[in-house]
């Protein structure tokens, strides 16, 4: 027995030592600036975004401005007081972000005429019920309004108009009396409601004369909801087009890294193993197989060791066996490795305050020490994985100081992408998907972990539809941390992440699986892309500027169906929603009645 056991141990050791990998070609690489065609230049504003000075009005207008910019819709903003002086006929679309419409007074009458003559009006969130709003009831299709607002706890899809929506409900974590309780006229088409028996419509569209009105009654104006508001905006026309990233990326933070000793969470109880064995025998095979099932190519972020050393000299971690084992398996499956840290101390100096939130974190003794720490990680990684490029940086705990960011841009030119977080959080380095001014590509991670609660799922469906992106990160030690679901046990956590991937790849089978640096390349192409739309009775014509080697756009067709396409190819994603792969800078999509 003992001999058999020893033989097995020996075989396992040899197996772990001898995992090799073949270097994989990246399917998408960053381009030089010269590779892009010229931008289109200034376009006349197509949308007028009107805000009152209220908290919600301002917040809504800021959010909508960001959405319109990213959809490459030329727009102009104005305050309620300036509205009377605007020539409505020079705009196609009007978006109100205001608590009260009364102050628009007589202008509202011209808005009604303008819509009936072919203009498009959207209410970004429900206003208070003053005389101004009431004067728009019949235009907006409101038959009756109940004074009490609806306490909305979920978003239910009544139309399959967004990816991942069909027949689904998405829970809302911070429910409040948000939305109008309305009875609508029969000519309104409801896309979202609050579900259940006393269901309130959350998004509806009505054709009024030659024009269109859209009421976005959701009233959650945070970043995680952008995809719903952008979808609402796309209902304002016969057809709409906006650039997207088309990428799905899964990051594994702290991987490879030294494995904590001992037992953790429910692992001993559930598997009769220590953490090291659990990672090797259960966690990694599960995650690896999940990747294989969907074609996910993970991006692992290396930590050399877990000391709190913040001053030179930085000792080399000589115990590289597990790095080679996990790293080579990940790379051989088409994955990528990036930097997380020499240790887990965020790149912050003495002037940075952790605001009492991270007791175990220390600031680096000096800029030079901070740089030497990352340099040591670089040297270590190059020794263990000599063929890899390490172009992605993920900040520990999503914290990155200004000096840290400058250091990455200046002293580590190989780092082309920083992947921090998309959604706001305390101390978090928040990002947009863009090429930043320092030349680094910001590729934020949108969701994380294995719990995947209502908020995560909502953010996921929102971003899938807004940017056509999935960006998720996990840590092996999520399984050990009670706040990240340890008490649920790995079986349940694995069920949840599998459930998420199943949802993602069923909702968007054509989304591309990309590694971190490939996603950065996709973001670069997306960020440079410029769009000019021309809508005629029979076609949607797109002229693209800032065209690199590829361009992806979402196309919404609200009336009719697409006919022949020149300059690209359409794939249907939901009802009236198509993914366009543009092959040329000029695309014509024929619209059939
Ligand atoms: Zn980490």
PDB file of C-alpha atoms and ligand atoms in Angstrom, residues 253-254 303 340 344 396-397 475, ligand 1:
ATOM      1  CA  UNK A 253      -6.756  37.475  -9.659  1.00  0.00           C
ATOM      2  CA  UNK A 254      -3.946  36.211  -7.438  1.00  0.00           C
ATOM      3  CA  UNK A 303       1.441  37.663  -7.235  1.00  0.00           C
ATOM      4  CA  UNK A 340      -1.035  41.865 -10.001  1.00  0.00           C
ATOM      5  CA  UNK A 344      -0.677  42.513  -2.570  1.00  0.00           C
ATOM      6  CA  UNK A 396      -4.657  44.774  -5.914  1.00  0.00           C
ATOM      7  CA  UNK A 397      -8.046  45.421  -4.269  1.00  0.00           C
ATOM      8  CA  UNK A 475     -10.045  34.888  -6.934  1.00  0.00           C
TER       9      UNK A 475
HETATM   10 ZN1  LIG B   1      -5.794  40.249  -5.523  1.00  0.00          ZN
END
